[in-house]
């Protein structure tokens, strides 16, 4: 049966577990007055009696007694959904975002990341969901309850954070902040326990570049987008790549934000140029032999933690290479959609396009329009189609639920599309751009939509 949107209110009846519905809704949900029924919220379930609202036969206001509210752990009233599933009446969906580093501070419950999470939760408006943030160690597995932070409208306008006890949710969005937080015992234990609950959790863990390469390179559906790559590169490996390609990139397997990335360019007859960012700025040096260059690079870096990759000659904008951050989401129908395509233009002398090293963000549309004019739609479509094929392939190969991906993709000087990296916990810094606000909202809405899909609402 499909879900029905209702307005939830509470009645002060501490000794009756009951739910009062307009008679039209009782009929629609195929319920009977006075019937005892199992009611669930997230992973909690209790028995309650169905009552018919004599005064309101139509309408969508549903009243729940305070006893039922407390027993189920219903956090608040307002717009929400009811769904009959077998012999159970579900209230929800309850969507929990799991993260670490929570504080007992109602002003900044997630510390410096509070505004990031506040924006995510604001997407609940008009959706009819319970949406909250919680830490792995705040779950009570005996009672299926969790202490969680909710964002509620305040009387003065704006929002306040409120900590409330509620049911373990229907679906969990994994926002554990880092690989090191991921290794904590509390996080590991939480994930193991949740796996026994048949509770979907999406975007689990972090990808590493070599792992993703191994999944995608052999796949004929997407192979054309993946640069040739080798792990733990020896001098011989780098040499053989440079025989095939004029540019080679060296990248840490678990890197991010451009840290540790090295670019090698071979100019026949002249030597080998190496460029990287060393904290202070962009460095460029020329070596006459590749072995001297290799020794220089791996004097301070571990080759076993690196990949060597075919370098792509990126298209340029005002003489600077650019690529794209393509942000993808699953929607309510479980289909991939591109929510944002932002071009990132490299800073002067930088080997990557990160803002950290002088790069700038421009809406993808604007840059493509500037470069391709009428052909812009074609290029945009080419990148989007590639991104959707890649996202589909990654999800299939990983065999886990993914609701969101941030792909780093480029177009080479022949117009061919490439993917450099897939992020399972994409940052949202591109959305700070004034002309990507709509995309920002769209992206946060889609997270709720996909959660509703996974929660089966
Ligand atoms: N093989 C490559 N050829 C050309 N440019 C590359 C290549 N690999 C990476 N880059 C550039 O460096 C940036 C960062 O690389 P990426 O693999 O995304 O690492 P990080 O995890 O540090 O973001 C890319 O967005 C792209 O601009
Ligand atoms: Mg990247």
Short mmCIF file of C-alpha atoms and ligand atoms in Angstrom, two decimals:
data_model
loop_
_atom_site.label_atom_id
_atom_site.label_comp_id
_atom_site.label_asym_id
_atom_site.label_seq_id
_atom_site.Cartn_x
_atom_site.Cartn_y
_atom_site.Cartn_z
CA UNK A 1 0.00 0.00 0.00
CA UNK A 2 1.30 3.47 -0.81
CA UNK A 3 2.24 5.92 1.93
CA UNK A 4 -0.16 8.65 3.02
CA UNK A 5 0.90 12.10 4.19
CA UNK A 6 -0.67 13.17 7.46
CA UNK A 7 -0.31 15.86 10.11
CA UNK A 8 0.63 14.32 13.42
CA UNK A 9 -0.57 15.73 16.75
CA UNK A 10 -0.40 14.49 20.31
CA UNK A 11 -3.08 14.01 22.96
CA UNK A 12 -2.29 13.79 26.63
CA UNK A 13 -3.39 10.22 27.47
CA UNK A 14 -0.59 8.62 29.47
CA UNK A 15 -2.42 5.30 29.98
CA UNK A 16 -3.80 4.49 26.54
CA UNK A 17 -1.73 3.40 23.58
CA UNK A 18 -3.92 4.75 20.83
CA UNK A 19 -4.01 6.42 17.45
CA UNK A 20 -6.99 8.47 16.33
CA UNK A 21 -7.64 8.86 12.61
CA UNK A 22 -10.35 10.54 10.52
CA UNK A 23 -12.79 7.84 9.42
CA UNK A 24 -11.91 8.35 5.76
CA UNK A 25 -8.31 7.45 6.62
CA UNK A 26 -9.37 4.43 8.68
CA UNK A 27 -11.11 3.12 5.59
CA UNK A 28 -8.30 4.04 3.22
CA UNK A 29 -5.77 2.19 5.37
CA UNK A 30 -8.12 -0.80 5.62
CA UNK A 31 -8.28 -0.55 9.39
CA UNK A 32 -11.21 -1.15 11.76
CA UNK A 33 -12.19 1.07 14.71
CA UNK A 34 -11.11 -0.45 18.06
CA UNK A 35 -8.76 -2.78 16.24
CA UNK A 36 -5.45 -3.49 17.97
CA UNK A 37 -2.56 -3.12 15.58
CA UNK A 38 1.23 -3.17 15.55
CA UNK A 39 2.59 0.32 15.00
CA UNK A 40 6.21 0.90 14.13
CA UNK A 41 8.62 3.79 14.00
CA UNK A 42 12.04 2.88 12.63
CA UNK A 43 13.13 -0.26 14.48
CA UNK A 44 10.62 0.09 17.33
CA UNK A 45 7.24 -1.57 17.37
CA UNK A 46 4.36 -1.45 19.85
CA UNK A 47 0.68 -2.37 19.92
CA UNK A 48 -1.94 0.37 19.82
CA UNK A 49 -5.69 0.70 19.40
CA UNK A 50 -7.24 2.40 16.38
CA UNK A 51 -9.86 5.05 17.13
CA UNK A 52 -12.06 6.93 14.71
CA UNK A 53 -12.06 10.70 15.01
CA UNK A 54 -15.78 11.51 15.31
CA UNK A 55 -15.32 15.21 14.87
CA UNK A 56 -13.09 15.01 11.80
CA UNK A 57 -14.20 12.45 9.28
CA UNK A 58 -12.10 13.88 6.50
CA UNK A 59 -8.76 15.63 6.54
CA UNK A 60 -5.31 14.38 7.36
CA UNK A 61 -4.86 15.16 11.05
CA UNK A 62 -3.82 12.07 13.00
CA UNK A 63 -3.60 12.12 16.79
CA UNK A 64 -1.38 9.91 18.86
CA UNK A 65 -1.68 9.46 22.63
CA UNK A 66 1.23 10.53 24.79
CA UNK A 67 1.73 6.92 25.86
CA UNK A 68 2.16 5.77 22.26
CA UNK A 69 4.40 8.76 21.55
CA UNK A 70 6.70 7.84 24.44
CA UNK A 71 6.70 4.12 23.78
CA UNK A 72 7.58 4.47 20.12
CA UNK A 73 9.90 7.43 20.64
CA UNK A 74 8.08 9.74 18.22
CA UNK A 75 10.25 12.87 18.28
CA UNK A 76 7.79 15.53 17.13
CA UNK A 77 4.52 16.19 15.36
CA UNK A 78 3.82 17.79 12.01
CA UNK A 79 3.91 16.46 8.47
CA UNK A 80 4.76 12.75 8.34
CA UNK A 81 3.78 9.59 6.45
CA UNK A 82 1.76 6.52 7.34
CA UNK A 83 2.14 3.27 5.51
CA UNK A 84 0.40 -0.03 6.02
CA UNK A 85 2.77 -2.91 5.47
CA UNK A 86 1.23 -6.33 6.04
CA UNK A 87 -0.37 -6.16 9.48
CA UNK A 88 1.79 -3.25 10.65
CA UNK A 89 1.08 0.46 10.45
CA UNK A 90 4.35 2.33 9.93
CA UNK A 91 4.96 5.95 10.90
CA UNK A 92 7.94 7.57 9.27
CA UNK A 93 10.28 7.39 7.55
CA UNK A 94 12.93 7.90 10.20
CA UNK A 95 16.23 8.85 8.58
CA UNK A 96 19.39 9.00 10.69
CA UNK A 97 22.72 10.47 9.69
CA UNK A 98 25.51 8.77 11.60
CA UNK A 99 28.69 10.67 12.39
CA UNK A 100 31.25 11.11 15.16
CA UNK A 101 32.55 14.14 17.05
CA UNK A 102 29.18 15.13 18.53
CA UNK A 103 29.22 17.56 21.48
CA UNK A 104 26.81 18.25 24.35
CA UNK A 105 26.27 21.73 23.01
CA UNK A 106 22.90 22.75 21.61
CA UNK A 107 24.47 25.67 19.74
CA UNK A 108 27.07 23.59 17.93
CA UNK A 109 26.26 19.91 18.45
CA UNK A 110 28.56 18.79 15.63
CA UNK A 111 31.31 21.31 16.38
CA UNK A 112 32.74 23.02 13.31
CA UNK A 113 30.69 20.80 11.04
CA UNK A 114 27.37 21.99 12.53
CA UNK A 115 26.40 24.23 9.61
CA UNK A 116 27.18 21.43 7.13
CA UNK A 117 24.72 19.14 8.95
CA UNK A 118 22.21 21.92 9.55
CA UNK A 119 21.94 22.45 5.81
CA UNK A 120 21.44 18.72 5.24
CA UNK A 121 18.62 18.58 7.81
CA UNK A 122 16.92 21.69 6.44
CA UNK A 123 15.97 19.63 3.38
CA UNK A 124 13.35 17.88 5.54
CA UNK A 125 11.03 20.84 5.04
CA UNK A 126 7.81 19.71 3.39
CA UNK A 127 9.07 16.14 2.96
CA UNK A 128 7.22 14.46 5.83
CA UNK A 129 10.16 12.68 7.43
CA UNK A 130 11.92 12.40 10.79
CA UNK A 131 15.52 13.40 10.08
CA UNK A 132 18.31 13.50 12.65
CA UNK A 133 22.00 13.18 13.46
CA UNK A 134 23.40 10.61 15.88
CA UNK A 135 26.67 9.10 17.07
CA UNK A 136 27.38 5.35 16.95
CA UNK A 137 27.83 5.10 20.72
CA UNK A 138 24.42 6.66 21.43
CA UNK A 139 22.43 3.61 20.33
CA UNK A 140 20.75 1.38 22.91
CA UNK A 141 20.59 -1.99 21.18
CA UNK A 142 18.40 -3.52 23.93
CA UNK A 143 15.55 -1.11 23.27
CA UNK A 144 16.32 -0.03 19.68
CA UNK A 145 16.49 3.56 20.81
CA UNK A 146 18.97 6.30 20.08
CA UNK A 147 19.73 9.75 21.47
CA UNK A 148 19.77 12.02 18.48
CA UNK A 149 19.99 15.67 17.50
CA UNK A 150 17.01 17.18 15.68
CA UNK A 151 16.79 20.54 13.98
CA UNK A 152 13.50 22.21 14.92
CA UNK A 153 11.96 25.52 13.88
CA UNK A 154 12.29 27.99 16.74
CA UNK A 155 9.50 30.32 17.86
CA UNK A 156 11.61 33.34 17.00
CA UNK A 157 12.08 32.10 13.43
CA UNK A 158 15.20 30.20 12.41
CA UNK A 159 16.12 26.86 13.97
CA UNK A 160 17.22 25.29 17.21
CA UNK A 161 18.99 22.00 17.87
CA UNK A 162 17.22 19.60 20.23
CA UNK A 163 18.48 16.33 21.60
CA UNK A 164 15.73 13.74 21.84
CA UNK A 165 15.40 10.05 22.39
CA UNK A 166 13.88 8.27 19.40
CA UNK A 167 13.71 4.94 17.62
CA UNK A 168 16.65 3.49 15.71
CA UNK A 169 15.91 4.74 12.17
CA UNK A 170 14.62 2.99 9.05
CA UNK A 171 17.66 4.05 7.07
CA UNK A 172 21.12 5.40 7.87
CA UNK A 173 23.24 7.83 5.85
CA UNK A 174 26.91 7.22 6.69
CA UNK A 175 28.73 10.50 7.30
CA UNK A 176 31.59 9.20 9.47
CA UNK A 177 34.05 12.02 8.79
CA UNK A 178 37.38 10.31 8.11
CA UNK A 179 39.22 7.06 7.55
CA UNK A 180 40.69 7.31 11.05
CA UNK A 181 37.25 7.87 12.67
CA UNK A 182 36.07 4.89 10.63
CA UNK A 183 38.59 2.66 12.43
CA UNK A 184 37.32 3.52 15.94
CA UNK A 185 35.93 0.58 17.85
CA UNK A 186 32.55 2.27 18.45
CA UNK A 187 32.12 2.85 14.71
CA UNK A 188 33.13 -0.68 13.75
CA UNK A 189 30.85 -2.17 16.39
CA UNK A 190 27.93 0.01 15.30
CA UNK A 191 28.30 -1.07 11.67
CA UNK A 192 28.51 -4.75 12.60
CA UNK A 193 25.43 -4.57 14.81
CA UNK A 194 23.40 -2.59 12.28
CA UNK A 195 24.23 -5.13 9.58
CA UNK A 196 22.25 -7.69 11.62
CA UNK A 197 19.20 -5.43 11.60
CA UNK A 198 18.51 -5.38 7.86
CA UNK A 199 18.62 -1.59 8.17
CA UNK A 200 19.94 -0.09 4.96
CA UNK A 201 22.96 2.16 5.40
CA UNK A 202 24.14 4.04 2.35
CA UNK A 203 27.53 5.43 1.32
CA UNK A 204 29.40 3.26 3.76
CA UNK A 205 33.10 3.82 4.20
CA UNK A 206 35.66 5.43 1.93
CA UNK A 207 36.94 4.43 -1.49
CA UNK A 208 40.58 4.16 -2.32
CA UNK A 209 41.81 5.00 -5.79
CA UNK A 210 43.39 1.62 -6.53
CA UNK A 211 40.31 -0.28 -5.33
CA UNK A 212 38.04 1.75 -7.61
CA UNK A 213 40.44 1.33 -10.52
CA UNK A 214 40.45 -2.44 -10.12
CA UNK A 215 36.66 -2.50 -10.16
CA UNK A 216 36.20 -0.29 -13.21
CA UNK A 217 39.13 -0.85 -15.54
CA UNK A 218 38.14 -4.41 -16.52
CA UNK A 219 34.50 -3.36 -17.08
CA UNK A 220 33.86 -2.78 -20.82
CA UNK A 221 30.93 -0.45 -19.99
CA UNK A 222 33.24 2.15 -18.49
CA UNK A 223 36.80 1.19 -19.36
CA UNK A 224 37.12 4.03 -21.90
CA UNK A 225 36.85 6.60 -19.08
CA UNK A 226 39.57 5.13 -16.86
CA UNK A 227 43.23 6.13 -17.31
CA UNK A 228 45.82 3.33 -17.30
CA UNK A 229 47.09 2.96 -13.73
CA UNK A 230 49.65 0.88 -11.78
CA UNK A 231 50.11 0.43 -8.02
CA UNK A 232 53.43 0.79 -6.18
CA UNK A 233 55.20 2.12 -9.29
CA UNK A 234 58.81 1.15 -9.89
CA UNK A 235 61.15 3.23 -12.06
CA UNK A 236 60.51 0.73 -14.88
CA UNK A 237 56.74 1.21 -14.60
CA UNK A 238 56.99 4.99 -14.77
CA UNK A 239 59.40 4.68 -17.71
CA UNK A 240 57.08 2.42 -19.65
CA UNK A 241 54.10 4.72 -19.02
CA UNK A 242 56.14 7.68 -20.27
CA UNK A 243 56.87 5.77 -23.48
CA UNK A 244 53.13 5.62 -24.12
CA UNK A 245 52.05 8.99 -22.75
CA UNK A 246 53.83 12.36 -22.53
CA UNK A 247 52.39 13.00 -19.05
CA UNK A 248 52.31 10.72 -16.00
CA UNK A 249 50.62 11.43 -12.66
CA UNK A 250 51.80 9.95 -9.36
CA UNK A 251 49.08 9.94 -6.71
CA UNK A 252 48.72 8.56 -3.17
CA UNK A 253 46.31 5.58 -3.16
CA UNK A 254 44.36 7.08 -0.24
CA UNK A 255 44.95 10.72 -1.04
CA UNK A 256 42.55 13.61 -1.13
CA UNK A 257 42.55 17.37 -1.71
CA UNK A 258 45.49 17.00 -4.05
CA UNK A 259 47.94 16.21 -1.24
CA UNK A 260 51.02 14.39 -2.50
CA UNK A 261 50.14 14.54 -6.21
CA UNK A 262 53.10 14.72 -8.59
CA UNK A 263 53.01 15.42 -12.33
CA UNK A 264 55.78 14.30 -14.68
CA UNK A 265 56.06 15.64 -18.23
CA UNK A 266 58.56 14.24 -20.71
CA UNK A 267 59.93 16.69 -23.29
CA UNK A 268 62.03 14.60 -25.68
CA UNK A 269 65.56 15.96 -26.01
CA UNK A 270 65.09 18.29 -23.05
CA UNK A 271 64.39 16.09 -20.06
CA UNK A 272 61.72 15.37 -17.51
CA UNK A 273 59.79 18.07 -15.66
CA UNK A 274 58.31 17.29 -12.29
CA UNK A 275 55.71 19.54 -10.61
CA UNK A 276 53.94 19.31 -7.26
CA UNK A 277 52.61 21.43 -4.43
CA UNK A 278 54.88 21.41 -1.39
CA UNK A 279 52.76 23.23 1.17
CA UNK A 280 54.37 26.58 0.49
CA UNK A 281 53.58 26.72 -3.19
CA UNK A 282 53.79 25.05 -6.58
CA UNK A 283 57.23 23.60 -7.35
CA UNK A 284 58.63 22.72 -10.77
CA UNK A 285 62.03 21.09 -11.45
CA UNK A 286 63.72 19.63 -14.51
CA UNK A 287 65.79 16.41 -14.49
CA UNK A 288 67.90 15.11 -17.34
CA UNK A 289 67.30 11.49 -16.42
CA UNK A 290 64.13 9.79 -15.25
CA UNK A 291 65.99 7.82 -12.60
CA UNK A 292 67.23 11.03 -10.93
CA UNK A 293 63.65 12.33 -10.98
CA UNK A 294 62.31 9.07 -9.54
CA UNK A 295 64.86 9.16 -6.72
CA UNK A 296 63.98 12.77 -5.96
CA UNK A 297 60.24 12.04 -5.81
CA UNK A 298 60.49 8.87 -3.75
CA UNK A 299 63.16 10.10 -1.39
CA UNK A 300 60.37 11.56 0.76
CA UNK A 301 57.40 9.48 -0.45
CA UNK A 302 56.67 5.75 -0.20
CA UNK A 303 56.25 4.25 -3.69
CA UNK A 304 54.14 1.46 -2.14
CA UNK A 305 51.54 4.07 -1.09
CA UNK A 306 51.38 5.50 -4.64
CA UNK A 307 49.82 4.90 -8.02
CA UNK A 308 51.28 5.86 -11.38
CA UNK A 309 48.67 6.96 -13.91
CA UNK A 310 48.43 7.90 -17.55
CA UNK A 311 48.32 11.70 -17.59
CA UNK A 312 45.45 13.36 -19.42
CA UNK A 313 46.00 16.59 -21.40
CA UNK A 314 43.05 18.49 -20.03
CA UNK A 315 41.18 21.15 -21.97
CA UNK A 316 42.16 24.63 -20.86
CA UNK A 317 40.28 27.80 -19.97
CA UNK A 318 42.35 31.01 -20.35
CA UNK A 319 45.39 28.75 -20.60
CA UNK A 320 44.66 26.80 -17.42
CA UNK A 321 43.63 23.15 -17.30
CA UNK A 322 40.19 22.43 -15.87
CA UNK A 323 38.15 19.45 -14.87
CA UNK A 324 34.75 18.86 -13.29
CA UNK A 325 33.32 17.83 -9.98
CA UNK A 326 30.20 15.95 -10.96
CA UNK A 327 27.88 15.43 -8.01
CA UNK A 328 25.42 12.57 -8.51
CA UNK A 329 22.48 11.35 -6.47
CA UNK A 330 19.94 8.60 -6.50
CA UNK A 331 16.34 9.83 -6.58
CA UNK A 332 13.06 8.52 -5.16
CA UNK A 333 12.95 5.98 -8.01
CA UNK A 334 16.47 4.72 -7.26
CA UNK A 335 17.86 6.22 -10.49
CA UNK A 336 21.09 8.19 -10.77
CA UNK A 337 20.79 11.88 -11.60
CA UNK A 338 23.46 14.56 -11.90
CA UNK A 339 22.67 17.25 -9.33
CA UNK A 340 25.62 19.50 -10.06
CA UNK A 341 28.44 19.87 -12.53
CA UNK A 342 31.04 22.39 -11.44
CA UNK A 343 34.15 23.20 -13.42
CA UNK A 344 37.35 23.59 -11.43
CA UNK A 345 40.08 25.61 -13.13
CA UNK A 346 43.66 24.98 -11.99
CA UNK A 347 45.57 27.71 -10.19
CA UNK A 348 48.68 29.07 -11.87
CA UNK A 349 51.36 26.36 -11.97
CA UNK A 350 49.22 23.88 -10.01
CA UNK A 351 49.15 20.19 -11.02
CA UNK A 352 45.59 19.82 -9.69
CA UNK A 353 42.44 21.93 -9.83
CA UNK A 354 41.83 22.21 -6.08
CA UNK A 355 40.83 25.58 -4.64
CA UNK A 356 43.49 24.93 -1.96
CA UNK A 357 46.20 25.33 -4.60
CA UNK A 358 44.71 28.40 -6.29
CA UNK A 359 41.93 26.78 -8.32
CA UNK A 360 38.58 28.44 -9.03
CA UNK A 361 35.08 26.99 -9.27
CA UNK A 362 32.77 28.00 -12.14
CA UNK A 363 29.35 26.50 -12.90
CA UNK A 364 29.94 23.82 -15.54
CA UNK A 365 27.30 25.33 -17.81
CA UNK A 366 29.00 28.71 -17.92
CA UNK A 367 32.41 27.32 -18.77
CA UNK A 368 31.05 24.96 -21.44
CA UNK A 369 29.05 27.80 -22.92
CA UNK A 370 32.17 29.95 -23.13
CA UNK A 371 34.20 27.19 -24.81
CA UNK A 372 31.62 25.46 -26.96
CA UNK A 373 28.75 27.90 -27.50
CA UNK A 374 25.92 26.01 -29.18
CA UNK A 375 27.76 22.70 -28.74
CA UNK A 376 27.72 23.10 -24.98
CA UNK A 377 24.68 20.83 -24.53
CA UNK A 378 26.46 18.05 -26.36
CA UNK A 379 29.54 18.22 -24.13
CA UNK A 380 27.44 18.45 -21.00
CA UNK A 381 25.46 15.42 -22.07
CA UNK A 382 28.68 13.52 -22.82
CA UNK A 383 30.03 14.14 -19.31
CA UNK A 384 26.66 13.44 -17.60
CA UNK A 385 26.14 10.21 -19.49
CA UNK A 386 29.65 9.06 -18.62
CA UNK A 387 29.08 10.00 -14.96
CA UNK A 388 25.85 8.02 -14.78
CA UNK A 389 27.45 4.99 -16.43
CA UNK A 390 30.35 5.22 -13.97
CA UNK A 391 28.07 5.61 -10.93
CA UNK A 392 25.99 2.62 -12.03
CA UNK A 393 29.13 0.53 -12.52
CA UNK A 394 30.60 1.54 -9.16
CA UNK A 395 27.42 0.71 -7.30
CA UNK A 396 27.12 -2.65 -9.03
CA UNK A 397 30.74 -3.58 -8.47
CA UNK A 398 30.72 -2.50 -4.82
CA UNK A 399 27.45 -4.31 -4.18
CA UNK A 400 26.34 -1.71 -1.67
CA UNK A 401 23.78 1.07 -1.51
CA UNK A 402 25.09 4.38 -2.77
CA UNK A 403 22.92 7.49 -2.74
CA UNK A 404 25.57 10.00 -3.64
CA UNK A 405 28.91 10.23 -5.43
CA UNK A 406 31.34 13.00 -6.24
CA UNK A 407 33.28 12.19 -9.41
CA UNK A 408 36.35 14.09 -10.58
CA UNK A 409 36.15 14.03 -14.36
CA UNK A 410 38.00 15.74 -17.15
CA UNK A 411 37.74 16.29 -20.91
CA UNK A 412 40.96 15.90 -22.89
CA UNK A 413 42.05 18.00 -25.86
CA UNK A 414 40.40 15.45 -28.22
CA UNK A 415 37.06 15.80 -26.42
CA UNK A 416 37.30 12.43 -24.69
CA UNK A 417 35.90 12.13 -21.16
CA UNK A 418 37.96 10.65 -18.27
CA UNK A 419 37.40 9.95 -14.59
CA UNK A 420 40.21 10.59 -12.08
CA UNK A 421 38.54 9.79 -8.82
CA UNK A 422 35.29 8.66 -7.20
CA UNK A 423 34.46 10.05 -3.74
CA UNK A 424 31.96 8.25 -1.50
CA UNK A 425 31.92 11.11 1.01
CA UNK A 426 32.03 14.07 -1.38
CA UNK A 427 32.65 17.49 0.14
CA UNK A 428 30.17 20.23 -0.55
CA UNK A 429 32.54 23.15 -1.05
CA UNK A 430 31.59 23.57 -4.74
CA UNK A 431 28.08 24.45 -3.57
CA UNK A 432 29.37 27.61 -1.91
CA UNK A 433 29.40 29.17 -5.37
CA UNK A 434 26.60 31.76 -5.58
CA UNK A 435 25.31 30.37 -8.89
CA UNK A 436 25.20 26.78 -7.65
CA UNK A 437 22.71 27.44 -4.83
CA UNK A 438 19.87 25.74 -6.69
CA UNK A 439 22.05 22.68 -7.23
CA UNK A 440 22.92 22.73 -3.54
CA UNK A 441 19.24 22.58 -2.57
CA UNK A 442 18.50 19.94 -5.20
CA UNK A 443 21.35 17.79 -3.92
CA UNK A 444 20.14 17.92 -0.30
CA UNK A 445 16.56 17.16 -1.38
CA UNK A 446 17.72 14.11 -3.29
CA UNK A 447 19.43 12.71 -0.17
CA UNK A 448 16.04 12.73 1.55
CA UNK A 449 14.30 11.25 -1.50
CA UNK A 450 16.73 8.36 -1.78
CA UNK A 451 16.44 7.74 1.98
CA UNK A 452 12.65 7.50 1.56
CA UNK A 453 13.20 4.99 -1.24
CA UNK A 454 15.50 2.84 0.92
CA UNK A 455 13.11 3.10 3.86
CA UNK A 456 10.38 1.78 1.54
CA UNK A 457 8.08 4.75 2.10
N1 LIG B 1 45.80 11.20 -14.66
C1 LIG B 1 45.60 12.51 -14.57
N2 LIG B 1 45.77 13.32 -15.64
C2 LIG B 1 45.56 14.65 -15.58
N3 LIG B 1 45.17 15.28 -14.45
C3 LIG B 1 44.99 14.54 -13.33
C4 LIG B 1 45.19 13.12 -13.34
N4 LIG B 1 44.94 12.66 -12.10
C5 LIG B 1 44.59 13.73 -11.36
N5 LIG B 1 44.61 14.84 -12.09
C6 LIG B 1 44.28 16.20 -11.60
O1 LIG B 1 44.48 16.26 -10.22
C7 LIG B 1 43.24 16.45 -9.53
C8 LIG B 1 43.22 15.65 -8.27
O2 LIG B 1 43.30 14.29 -8.56
P1 LIG B 1 42.42 13.22 -7.78
O3 LIG B 1 42.71 11.91 -8.38
O4 LIG B 1 41.02 13.68 -7.75
O5 LIG B 1 43.07 13.25 -6.32
P2 LIG B 1 42.60 13.88 -4.93
O6 LIG B 1 42.09 12.74 -4.15
O7 LIG B 1 43.81 14.46 -4.30
O8 LIG B 1 41.52 14.89 -5.22
C9 LIG B 1 42.17 16.06 -10.54
O9 LIG B 1 40.95 16.70 -10.25
C10 LIG B 1 42.82 16.52 -11.84
O10 LIG B 1 42.68 17.91 -11.97
MG1 LIG B 2 39.81 14.60 -6.26
#
